[in-house]
Coordinates of C-alpha atoms in Angstrom, one line a residue:
X1 CA 129.1 55.1 -40.7
X2 CA 128.9 56.2 -38.1
X3 CA 126.9 59.8 -39.3
X4 CA 125.5 57.5 -41.3
X5 CA 124.0 55.7 -38.3
X6 CA 123.2 59.4 -36.3
X7 CA 121.5 59.7 -39.2
X8 CA 118.7 57.1 -39.1
X9 CA 118.5 57.3 -35.4
X10 CA 116.8 61.0 -36.1
X11 CA 114.9 59.5 -39.0
X12 CA 114.0 56.7 -36.6
X13 CA 113.0 59.2 -34.6
X14 CA 111.3 61.2 -36.9
X15 CA 109.2 59.0 -38.0
X16 CA 107.8 57.2 -34.8
X17 CA 106.4 59.9 -34.0
X18 CA 104.9 61.0 -37.9
X19 CA 103.6 57.3 -37.0
X20 CA 102.1 57.4 -34.0
X21 CA 100.0 61.1 -34.9
X22 CA 98.7 59.6 -38.1
X23 CA 98.0 55.8 -36.1
X24 CA 95.4 57.6 -33.4
X25 CA 93.4 59.2 -36.6
X26 CA 95.4 62.2 -37.7
X27 CA 94.8 61.8 -41.1
X28 CA 95.6 65.2 -42.7
X29 CA 99.3 64.2 -42.5
X30 CA 98.8 61.9 -45.1
X31 CA 98.6 64.0 -48.4
X32 CA 95.7 64.3 -50.0
X33 CA 96.3 61.9 -53.6
X34 CA 95.9 59.3 -51.2
X35 CA 92.9 59.7 -49.3
X36 CA 91.0 60.8 -52.4
X37 CA 89.3 56.8 -52.9
X38 CA 89.7 54.8 -49.2
X39 CA 86.6 54.2 -48.1
X40 CA 87.0 53.7 -44.6
X41 CA 89.9 56.1 -42.7
X42 CA 90.2 55.7 -39.3
X43 CA 91.7 51.9 -40.7
X44 CA 93.5 52.8 -43.5
X45 CA 94.6 55.8 -40.7
X46 CA 95.8 53.1 -38.0
X47 CA 97.6 51.2 -41.0
X48 CA 99.2 53.9 -42.4
X49 CA 100.8 54.9 -38.9
X50 CA 101.6 51.8 -38.1
X51 CA 104.0 51.1 -41.6
X52 CA 106.0 54.3 -40.7
X53 CA 106.1 52.9 -36.8
X54 CA 107.2 49.0 -38.7
X55 CA 110.0 51.8 -41.2
X56 CA 111.0 53.7 -38.1
X57 CA 111.8 50.3 -37.2
X58 CA 114.0 49.3 -39.6
X59 CA 115.7 52.4 -39.4
X60 CA 116.6 51.9 -35.4
X61 CA 118.2 48.7 -36.6
X62 CA 120.0 50.1 -39.4
X63 CA 121.3 53.1 -37.3
X64 CA 122.1 50.7 -34.3
X65 CA 124.3 48.3 -36.3
X66 CA 125.2 51.0 -38.1
X67 CA 126.9 52.8 -35.2
X68 CA 128.5 49.6 -33.8
X69 CA 130.0 48.1 -37.0
X70 CA 134.1 48.2 -37.1
X71 CA 134.6 49.7 -40.4
X72 CA 133.0 50.9 -43.5
X73 CA 130.1 48.0 -44.9
X74 CA 127.2 49.0 -46.9
X75 CA 125.5 46.5 -45.6
X76 CA 123.4 48.6 -43.0
X77 CA 122.4 51.1 -46.4
X78 CA 120.9 48.0 -47.6
X79 CA 119.4 46.0 -45.4
X80 CA 117.1 50.7 -44.7
X81 CA 116.5 50.0 -48.5
X82 CA 114.6 46.3 -48.7
X83 CA 113.1 46.9 -45.5
X84 CA 112.1 50.4 -47.9
X85 CA 110.8 48.4 -50.6
X86 CA 109.0 45.9 -48.0
X87 CA 107.2 48.7 -46.6
X88 CA 105.9 50.7 -50.0
X89 CA 105.1 47.5 -51.1
X90 CA 102.9 46.9 -47.2
X91 CA 101.4 50.9 -48.5
X92 CA 100.5 49.9 -51.3
X93 CA 98.4 47.3 -51.1
X94 CA 96.9 48.6 -48.0
X95 CA 96.0 50.7 -50.8
X96 CA 94.6 48.7 -53.2
X97 CA 91.8 47.3 -49.6
X98 CA 91.1 50.2 -48.4
X99 CA 89.8 52.0 -51.7
X100 CA 86.5 53.0 -53.1
X101 CA 85.5 50.6 -55.5

């Protein structure tokens, strides 16, 4: 679990950096197929970055939880999986909100 915890903290650091850069308007880091029909690009970049930072915080919690756990447990892994599903659902809702009609 220590390895999983360290991996989660490393992933969280990367997600925070990428989310912060995209949140400030660097739309070139978002895949082109996602940007094809967006009508408000600055607002979409801000929300996209916020969702990545939210996933970063979920990864930090799961990483610290995995580092402090005594025995092997699937709870941090399941919690991160549920967090990813929630963030993906928020990505889909945001994409539909900012898509051109």
